[in-house]
mmCIF file of C-alpha atoms in Angstrom:
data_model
loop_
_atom_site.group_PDB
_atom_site.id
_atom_site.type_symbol
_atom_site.label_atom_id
_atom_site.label_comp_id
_atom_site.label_asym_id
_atom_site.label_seq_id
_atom_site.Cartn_x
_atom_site.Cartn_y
_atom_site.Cartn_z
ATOM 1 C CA UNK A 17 -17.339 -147.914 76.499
ATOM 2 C CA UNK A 18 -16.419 -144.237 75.817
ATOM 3 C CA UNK A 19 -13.189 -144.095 74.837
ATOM 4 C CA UNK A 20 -11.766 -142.099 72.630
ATOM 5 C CA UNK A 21 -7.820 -143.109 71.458
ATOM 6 C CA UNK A 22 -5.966 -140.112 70.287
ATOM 7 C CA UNK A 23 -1.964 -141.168 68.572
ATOM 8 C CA UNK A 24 0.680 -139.967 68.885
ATOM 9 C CA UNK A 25 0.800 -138.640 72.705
ATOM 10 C CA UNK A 26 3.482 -136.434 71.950
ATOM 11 C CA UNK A 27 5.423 -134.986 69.327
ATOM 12 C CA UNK A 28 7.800 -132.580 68.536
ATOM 13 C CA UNK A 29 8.043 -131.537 64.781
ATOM 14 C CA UNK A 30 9.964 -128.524 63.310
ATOM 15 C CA UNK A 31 8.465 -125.451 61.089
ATOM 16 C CA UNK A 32 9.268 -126.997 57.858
ATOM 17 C CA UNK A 33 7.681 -130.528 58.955
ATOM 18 C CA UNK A 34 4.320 -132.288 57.796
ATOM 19 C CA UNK A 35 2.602 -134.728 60.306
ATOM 20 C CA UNK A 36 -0.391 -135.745 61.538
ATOM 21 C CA UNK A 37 -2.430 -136.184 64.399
ATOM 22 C CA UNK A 38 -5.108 -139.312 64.990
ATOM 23 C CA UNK A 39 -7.927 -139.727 67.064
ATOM 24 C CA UNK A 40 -10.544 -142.933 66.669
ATOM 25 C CA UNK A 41 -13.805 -144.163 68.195
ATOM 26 C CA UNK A 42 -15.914 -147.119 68.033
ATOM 27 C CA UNK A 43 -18.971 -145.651 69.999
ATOM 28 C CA UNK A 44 -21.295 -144.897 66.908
ATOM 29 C CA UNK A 45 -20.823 -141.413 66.839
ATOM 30 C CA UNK A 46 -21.420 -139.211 64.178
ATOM 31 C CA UNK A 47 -20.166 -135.928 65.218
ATOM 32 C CA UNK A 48 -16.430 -135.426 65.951
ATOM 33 C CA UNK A 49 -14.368 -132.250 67.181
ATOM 34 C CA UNK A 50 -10.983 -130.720 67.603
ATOM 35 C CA UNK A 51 -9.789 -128.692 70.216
ATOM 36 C CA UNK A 52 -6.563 -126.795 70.598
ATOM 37 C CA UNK A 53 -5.639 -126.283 74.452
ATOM 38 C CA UNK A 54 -2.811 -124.200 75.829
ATOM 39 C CA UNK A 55 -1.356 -124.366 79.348
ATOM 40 C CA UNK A 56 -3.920 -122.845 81.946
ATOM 41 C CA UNK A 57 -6.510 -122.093 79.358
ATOM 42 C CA UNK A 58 -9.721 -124.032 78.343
ATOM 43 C CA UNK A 59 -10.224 -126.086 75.639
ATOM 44 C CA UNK A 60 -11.064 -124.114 72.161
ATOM 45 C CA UNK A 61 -12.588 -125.939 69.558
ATOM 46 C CA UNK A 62 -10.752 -126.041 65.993
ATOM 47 C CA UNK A 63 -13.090 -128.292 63.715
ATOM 48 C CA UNK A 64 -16.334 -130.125 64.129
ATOM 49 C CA UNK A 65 -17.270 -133.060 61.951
ATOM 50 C CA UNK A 66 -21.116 -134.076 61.319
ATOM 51 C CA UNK A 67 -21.949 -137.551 59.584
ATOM 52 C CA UNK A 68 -18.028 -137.292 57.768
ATOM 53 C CA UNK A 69 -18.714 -133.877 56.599
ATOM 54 C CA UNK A 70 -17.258 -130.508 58.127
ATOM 55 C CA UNK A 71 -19.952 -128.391 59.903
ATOM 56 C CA UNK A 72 -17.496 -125.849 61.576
ATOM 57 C CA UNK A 73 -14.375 -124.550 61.066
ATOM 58 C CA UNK A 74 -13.318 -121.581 63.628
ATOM 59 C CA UNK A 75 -11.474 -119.323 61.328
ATOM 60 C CA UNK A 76 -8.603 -121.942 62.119
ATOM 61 C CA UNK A 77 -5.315 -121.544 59.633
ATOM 62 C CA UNK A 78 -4.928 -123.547 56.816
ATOM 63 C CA UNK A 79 -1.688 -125.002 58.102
ATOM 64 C CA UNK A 80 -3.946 -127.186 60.047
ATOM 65 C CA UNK A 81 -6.110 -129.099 57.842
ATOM 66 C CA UNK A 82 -8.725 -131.532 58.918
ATOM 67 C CA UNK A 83 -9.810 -135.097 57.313
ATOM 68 C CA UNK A 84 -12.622 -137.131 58.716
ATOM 69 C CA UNK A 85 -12.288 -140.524 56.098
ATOM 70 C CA UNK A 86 -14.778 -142.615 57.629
ATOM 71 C CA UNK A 87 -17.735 -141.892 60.875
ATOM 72 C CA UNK A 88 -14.757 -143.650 63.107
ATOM 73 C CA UNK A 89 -11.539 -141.955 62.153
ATOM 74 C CA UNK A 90 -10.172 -138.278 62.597
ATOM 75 C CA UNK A 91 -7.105 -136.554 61.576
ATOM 76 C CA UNK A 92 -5.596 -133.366 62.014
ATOM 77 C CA UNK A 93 -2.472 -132.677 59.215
ATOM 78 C CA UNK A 94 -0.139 -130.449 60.067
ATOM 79 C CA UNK A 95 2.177 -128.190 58.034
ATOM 80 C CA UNK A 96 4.307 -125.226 58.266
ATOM 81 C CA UNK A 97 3.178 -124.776 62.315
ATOM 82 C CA UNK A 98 4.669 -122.211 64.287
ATOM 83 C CA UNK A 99 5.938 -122.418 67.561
ATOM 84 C CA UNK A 100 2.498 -120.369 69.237
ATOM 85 C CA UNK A 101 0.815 -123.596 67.658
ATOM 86 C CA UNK A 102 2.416 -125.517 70.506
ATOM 87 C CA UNK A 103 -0.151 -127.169 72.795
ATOM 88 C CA UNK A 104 -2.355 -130.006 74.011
ATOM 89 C CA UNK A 105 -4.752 -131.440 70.802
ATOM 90 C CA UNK A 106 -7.807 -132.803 72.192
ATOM 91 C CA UNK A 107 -10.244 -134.809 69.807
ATOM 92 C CA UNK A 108 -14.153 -135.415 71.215
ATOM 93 C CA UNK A 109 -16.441 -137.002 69.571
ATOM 94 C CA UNK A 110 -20.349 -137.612 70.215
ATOM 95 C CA UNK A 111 -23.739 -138.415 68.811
ATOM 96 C CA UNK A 112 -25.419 -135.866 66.778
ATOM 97 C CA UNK A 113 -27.549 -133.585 68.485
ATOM 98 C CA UNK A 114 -31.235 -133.788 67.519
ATOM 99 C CA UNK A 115 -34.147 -132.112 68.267
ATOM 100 C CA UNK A 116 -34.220 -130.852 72.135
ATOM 101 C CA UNK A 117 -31.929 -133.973 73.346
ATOM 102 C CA UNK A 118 -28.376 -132.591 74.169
ATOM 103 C CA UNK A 119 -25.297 -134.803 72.885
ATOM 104 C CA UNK A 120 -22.432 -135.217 75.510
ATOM 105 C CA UNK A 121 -18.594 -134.789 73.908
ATOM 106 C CA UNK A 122 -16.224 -137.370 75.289
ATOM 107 C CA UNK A 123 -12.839 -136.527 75.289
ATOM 108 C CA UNK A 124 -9.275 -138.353 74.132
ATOM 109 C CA UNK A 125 -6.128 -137.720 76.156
ATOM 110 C CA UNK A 126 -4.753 -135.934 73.892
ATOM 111 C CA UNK A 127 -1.706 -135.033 71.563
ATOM 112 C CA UNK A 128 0.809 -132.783 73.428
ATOM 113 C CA UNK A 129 2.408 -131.245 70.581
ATOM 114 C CA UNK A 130 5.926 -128.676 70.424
ATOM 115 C CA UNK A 131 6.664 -126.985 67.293
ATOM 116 C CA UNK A 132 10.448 -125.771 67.360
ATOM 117 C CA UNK B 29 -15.938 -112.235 75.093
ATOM 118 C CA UNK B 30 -15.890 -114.840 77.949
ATOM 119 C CA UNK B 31 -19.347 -116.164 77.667
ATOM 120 C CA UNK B 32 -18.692 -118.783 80.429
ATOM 121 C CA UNK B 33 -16.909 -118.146 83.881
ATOM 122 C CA UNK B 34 -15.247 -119.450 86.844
ATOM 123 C CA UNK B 35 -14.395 -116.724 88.817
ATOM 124 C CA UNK B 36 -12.664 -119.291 91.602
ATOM 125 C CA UNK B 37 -9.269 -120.248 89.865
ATOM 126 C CA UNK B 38 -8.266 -122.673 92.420
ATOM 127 C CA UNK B 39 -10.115 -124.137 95.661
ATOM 128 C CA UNK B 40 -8.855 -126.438 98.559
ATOM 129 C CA UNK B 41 -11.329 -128.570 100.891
ATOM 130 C CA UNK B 42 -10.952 -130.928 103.679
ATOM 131 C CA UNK B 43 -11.423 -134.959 102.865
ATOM 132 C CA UNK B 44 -14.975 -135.822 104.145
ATOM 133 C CA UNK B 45 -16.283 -132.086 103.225
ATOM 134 C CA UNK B 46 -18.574 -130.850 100.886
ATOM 135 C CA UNK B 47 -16.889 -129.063 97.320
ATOM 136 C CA UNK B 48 -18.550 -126.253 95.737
ATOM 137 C CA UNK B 49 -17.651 -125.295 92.562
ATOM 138 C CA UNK B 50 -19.198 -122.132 90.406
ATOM 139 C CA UNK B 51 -20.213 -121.205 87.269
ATOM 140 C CA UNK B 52 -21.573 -117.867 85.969
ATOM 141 C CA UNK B 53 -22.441 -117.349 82.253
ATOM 142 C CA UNK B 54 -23.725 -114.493 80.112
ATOM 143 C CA UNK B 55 -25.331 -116.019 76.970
ATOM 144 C CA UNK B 56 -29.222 -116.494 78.106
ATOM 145 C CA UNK B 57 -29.238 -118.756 74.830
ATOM 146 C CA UNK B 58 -27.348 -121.253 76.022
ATOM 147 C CA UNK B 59 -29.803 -124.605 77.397
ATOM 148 C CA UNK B 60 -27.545 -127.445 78.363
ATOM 149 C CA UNK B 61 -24.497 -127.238 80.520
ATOM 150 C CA UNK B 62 -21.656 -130.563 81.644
ATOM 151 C CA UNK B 63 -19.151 -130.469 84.109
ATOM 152 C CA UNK B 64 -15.647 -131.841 82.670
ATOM 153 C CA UNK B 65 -12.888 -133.067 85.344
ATOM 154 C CA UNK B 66 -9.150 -132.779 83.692
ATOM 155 C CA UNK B 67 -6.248 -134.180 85.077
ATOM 156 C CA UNK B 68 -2.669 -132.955 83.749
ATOM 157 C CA UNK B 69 -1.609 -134.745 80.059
ATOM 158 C CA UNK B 70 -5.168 -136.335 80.102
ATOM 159 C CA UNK B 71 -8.071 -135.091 77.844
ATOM 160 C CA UNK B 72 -11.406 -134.012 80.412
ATOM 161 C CA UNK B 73 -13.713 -136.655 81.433
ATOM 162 C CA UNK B 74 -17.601 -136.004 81.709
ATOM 163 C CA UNK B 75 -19.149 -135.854 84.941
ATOM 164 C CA UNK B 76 -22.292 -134.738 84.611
ATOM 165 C CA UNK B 77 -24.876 -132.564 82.365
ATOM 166 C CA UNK B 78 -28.102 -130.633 83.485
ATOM 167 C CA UNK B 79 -30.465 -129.059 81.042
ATOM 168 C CA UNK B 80 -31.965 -125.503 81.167
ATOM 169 C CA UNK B 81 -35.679 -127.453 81.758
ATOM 170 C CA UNK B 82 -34.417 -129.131 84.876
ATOM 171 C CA UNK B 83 -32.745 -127.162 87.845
ATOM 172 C CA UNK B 84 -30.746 -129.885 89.728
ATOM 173 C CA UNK B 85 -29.255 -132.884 88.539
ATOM 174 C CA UNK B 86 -27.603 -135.875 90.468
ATOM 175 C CA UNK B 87 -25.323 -138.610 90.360
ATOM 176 C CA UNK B 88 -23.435 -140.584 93.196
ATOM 177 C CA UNK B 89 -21.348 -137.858 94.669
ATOM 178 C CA UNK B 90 -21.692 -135.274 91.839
ATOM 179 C CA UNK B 91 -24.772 -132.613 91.454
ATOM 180 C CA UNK B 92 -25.103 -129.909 89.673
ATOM 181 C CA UNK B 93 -27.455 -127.131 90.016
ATOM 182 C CA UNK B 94 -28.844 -124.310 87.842
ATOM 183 C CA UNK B 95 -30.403 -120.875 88.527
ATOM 184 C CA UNK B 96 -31.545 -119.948 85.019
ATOM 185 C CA UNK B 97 -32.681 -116.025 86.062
ATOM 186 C CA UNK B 98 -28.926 -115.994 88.115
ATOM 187 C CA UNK B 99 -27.433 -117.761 84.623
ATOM 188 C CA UNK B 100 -24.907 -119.762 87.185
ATOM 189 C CA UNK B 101 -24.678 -123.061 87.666
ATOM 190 C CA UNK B 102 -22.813 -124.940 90.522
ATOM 191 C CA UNK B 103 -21.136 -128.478 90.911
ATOM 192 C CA UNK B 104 -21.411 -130.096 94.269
ATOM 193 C CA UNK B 105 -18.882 -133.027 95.844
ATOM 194 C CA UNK B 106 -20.219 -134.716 98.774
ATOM 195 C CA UNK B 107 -18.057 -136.319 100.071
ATOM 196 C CA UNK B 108 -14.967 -134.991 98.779
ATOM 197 C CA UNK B 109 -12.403 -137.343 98.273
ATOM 198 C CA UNK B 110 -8.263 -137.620 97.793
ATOM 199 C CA UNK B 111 -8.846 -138.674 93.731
ATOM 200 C CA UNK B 112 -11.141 -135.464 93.344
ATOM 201 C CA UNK B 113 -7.945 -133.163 93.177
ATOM 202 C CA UNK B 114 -8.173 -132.376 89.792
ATOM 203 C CA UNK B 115 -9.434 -129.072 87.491
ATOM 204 C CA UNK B 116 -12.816 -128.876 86.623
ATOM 205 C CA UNK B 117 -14.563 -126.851 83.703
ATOM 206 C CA UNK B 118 -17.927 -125.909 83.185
ATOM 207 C CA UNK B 119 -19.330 -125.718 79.538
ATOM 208 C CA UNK B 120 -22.314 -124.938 77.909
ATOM 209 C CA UNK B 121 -24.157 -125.072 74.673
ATOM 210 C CA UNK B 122 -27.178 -123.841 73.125
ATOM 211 C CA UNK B 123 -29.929 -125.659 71.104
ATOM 212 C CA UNK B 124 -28.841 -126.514 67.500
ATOM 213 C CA UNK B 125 -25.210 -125.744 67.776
ATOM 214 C CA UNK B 126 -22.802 -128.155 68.168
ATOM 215 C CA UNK B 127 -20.366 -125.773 69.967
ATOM 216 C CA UNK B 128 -18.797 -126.061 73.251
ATOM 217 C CA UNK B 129 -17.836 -122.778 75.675
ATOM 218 C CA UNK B 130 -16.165 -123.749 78.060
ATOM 219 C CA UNK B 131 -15.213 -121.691 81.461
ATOM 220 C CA UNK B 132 -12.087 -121.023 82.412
ATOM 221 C CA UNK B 133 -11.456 -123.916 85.177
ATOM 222 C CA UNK B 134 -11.053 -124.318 89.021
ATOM 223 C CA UNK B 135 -8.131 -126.124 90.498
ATOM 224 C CA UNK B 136 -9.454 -128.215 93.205
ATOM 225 C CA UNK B 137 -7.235 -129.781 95.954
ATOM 226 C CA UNK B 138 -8.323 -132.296 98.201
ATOM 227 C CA UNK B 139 -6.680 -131.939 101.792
ATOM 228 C CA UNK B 140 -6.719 -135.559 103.126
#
């Protein structure tokens, strides 16, 4: 099984709005990641998560603010977005790499979200 | 800085026929590479990884192959099929960093 569930698929919140995005896996990983991707671009990683605890964070605004409460769960909260913030929010997750062994990222569907 | 390319934004092949799809990258530090498949409003699904000690890679339909001192990779369909229309990004990482690049994607249509 490597599934990754990602809720809601959509939404459309306005500037003034607080909501948040879910993503959850029961795989056993330890390492989970957000990506921000926009229409004909690749994915761009946001946020990774390492054993519950934030190991990057790509100069992303504070408006989006990341919570990882247990190794299964991961939000995204959202707050004060502007419209450019509109776009697909992928979630991956993955075992943590170790030594040489390379971890693979599997992907959610997504959150297609539009910020009016 | 676009560390990882795909230089081919779209690419159309004939049912039955082989698929070829490139990769070029510029970061010599980077040791393991996947090929992702994406349909439209779904998140990319894994196909299949190579690392920088091996030079080809297979699975079913799907191989990849890398030419370290040419830093490109490619991703081979044989045969290609209707359900392959999809886009397809290469990505890459380096040793130690969690980080995904990923290229910039190839649009490939199937002609049945």
């Amino acid at each position: 099984d490597t599934e990754v569930t990602q809720t809601p698929k959509h939404l459309v919140m306005g500037m003034t709005n607080k909501k948040s995005l879910k993503c959850e896996q029961h795989m056993g990983h330890r390492a989970m990641y957000w990506y921000k991707q926009k229409a004909k671009k690749p994915p761009e990683l946001m946020f990774v998560y390492s054993y519950e605890k934030l190991s990057i964070n790509e100069s992303v605004p504070s408006r989006f603010s990341p919570e990882c409460p247990n190794s299964s769960l991961l939000n995204l909260h959202l707050h004060a977005l502007q419209p450019e913030d509109s776009a697909l929010y992928l979630c991956a997750s993955s075992q943590v790499a170790e030594t040489r062994r390379r971890e693979t990222q599997y992907f959610g569907p997504g959150t297609r979200l539009l910020v009016l | 800085d676009q560390q990882v390319k795909q230089n081919s934004p779209s690419l159309s092949v004939q049912e039955g026929r082989i698929s070829i799809l490139n990769c070029d990258y510029t970061n010599s530090m980077f040791d393991y590479f996947l090929w992702y498949k994406k349909y439209p409003a779904e998140g990319p699904t894994f196909l299949i990884s190579i690392s920088s000690i091996k030079d080809k890679n297979e699975d079913g339909r799907f191989t990849v192959f890398l030419n370290k001192s040419a830093k490109h990779l490619s991703l081979h369909i044989v045969p290609s099929q209707p359900g392959d229309s999809a886009v397809y990004f290469c990505a890459a990482a380096n040793f130690g960093n969690e980080k995904l690049t990923f290229g910039t994607g190839t649009r490939l249509t199937i002609i049945p």
